[in-house]
Amino acid sequence: MISEAMRVRINEQINRELYSAYLYLALSAHAQRINLKGTAAWFMAKHGEEMMHALKMYRYLLDQDAQVTLASVAAPPAAPDGVMAIFEGTLAHEREVTAAINELVDQALSEKDHATRVFLQWFVTEQIEEEATVIDVIGRLRLFGDQGQGLLMIDNELAAAAKSIGQTRPADGGA
Ligand code: FEO
């Protein structure tokens, strides 16, 4: 049993996760169109991961006998020019998601809702990894450049990384 306030907030977070999935789907299409196949695969894998996050919360609400209320998902903006800007935008977005997850935890703590606090712990840890992964890509773009051969190398790395997204953490399977 969770409070109505918590139910509403988790539904809002489901919407944020679905928006993230939508945003990354759009960026995957954009990367594909500019022939960055590894980047496209990476964003497609992130899309799948965000869908899994939304479903994990959806399942939690149902397990708590709480109503799932699906709202409209906003259209993502047009992709910015340049690969660096795309990843900087991705990092800014993930930081907003981290802040939203932290607010959910604050709510759970204020309500002494231990079940939800424990459930959210997985997302707190996940956000650390999500931000670190994007920071790493930005660092490599700074080091090797976001054009020409440097970009090609990073695109190849992202192709390899896409294959392991969502496969390294057994907890992902619990969605
Ligand atoms: Fe579901 Fe990227 O946060």
Short mmCIF file of N, CA, C and O and ligand atoms in Angstrom, two decimals, residues 17 50 53 94 97 127 130, ligand 1:
data_model
loop_
_atom_site.label_atom_id
_atom_site.label_comp_id
_atom_site.label_asym_id
_atom_site.label_seq_id
_atom_site.Cartn_x
_atom_site.Cartn_y
_atom_site.Cartn_z
N GLU A 17 10.25 8.55 -17.66
CA GLU A 17 11.03 7.45 -18.23
C GLU A 17 10.59 7.19 -19.69
O GLU A 17 11.43 6.94 -20.55
N GLU A 50 15.35 2.64 -21.06
CA GLU A 50 14.37 3.57 -20.47
C GLU A 50 12.97 2.94 -20.44
O GLU A 50 12.21 3.15 -19.49
N HIS A 53 12.92 0.87 -17.48
CA HIS A 53 12.74 1.65 -16.25
C HIS A 53 11.26 1.97 -16.03
O HIS A 53 10.75 1.85 -14.91
N GLU A 94 19.82 13.44 -18.22
CA GLU A 94 19.97 12.43 -17.17
C GLU A 94 20.11 13.07 -15.79
O GLU A 94 19.65 12.50 -14.79
N VAL A 97 16.73 13.72 -14.58
CA VAL A 97 16.11 12.47 -14.12
C VAL A 97 16.63 12.11 -12.73
O VAL A 97 15.86 11.72 -11.84
N GLN A 127 21.20 5.69 -11.82
CA GLN A 127 21.49 7.03 -12.31
C GLN A 127 22.97 7.37 -12.21
O GLN A 127 23.51 8.09 -13.06
N GLU A 130 24.36 5.77 -15.24
CA GLU A 130 23.91 6.43 -16.48
C GLU A 130 24.69 7.73 -16.70
O GLU A 130 25.14 8.00 -17.81
FE1 FEO B 1 15.67 6.07 -16.67
FE2 FEO B 1 18.14 7.36 -17.99
O1 FEO B 1 16.98 7.29 -16.56
#
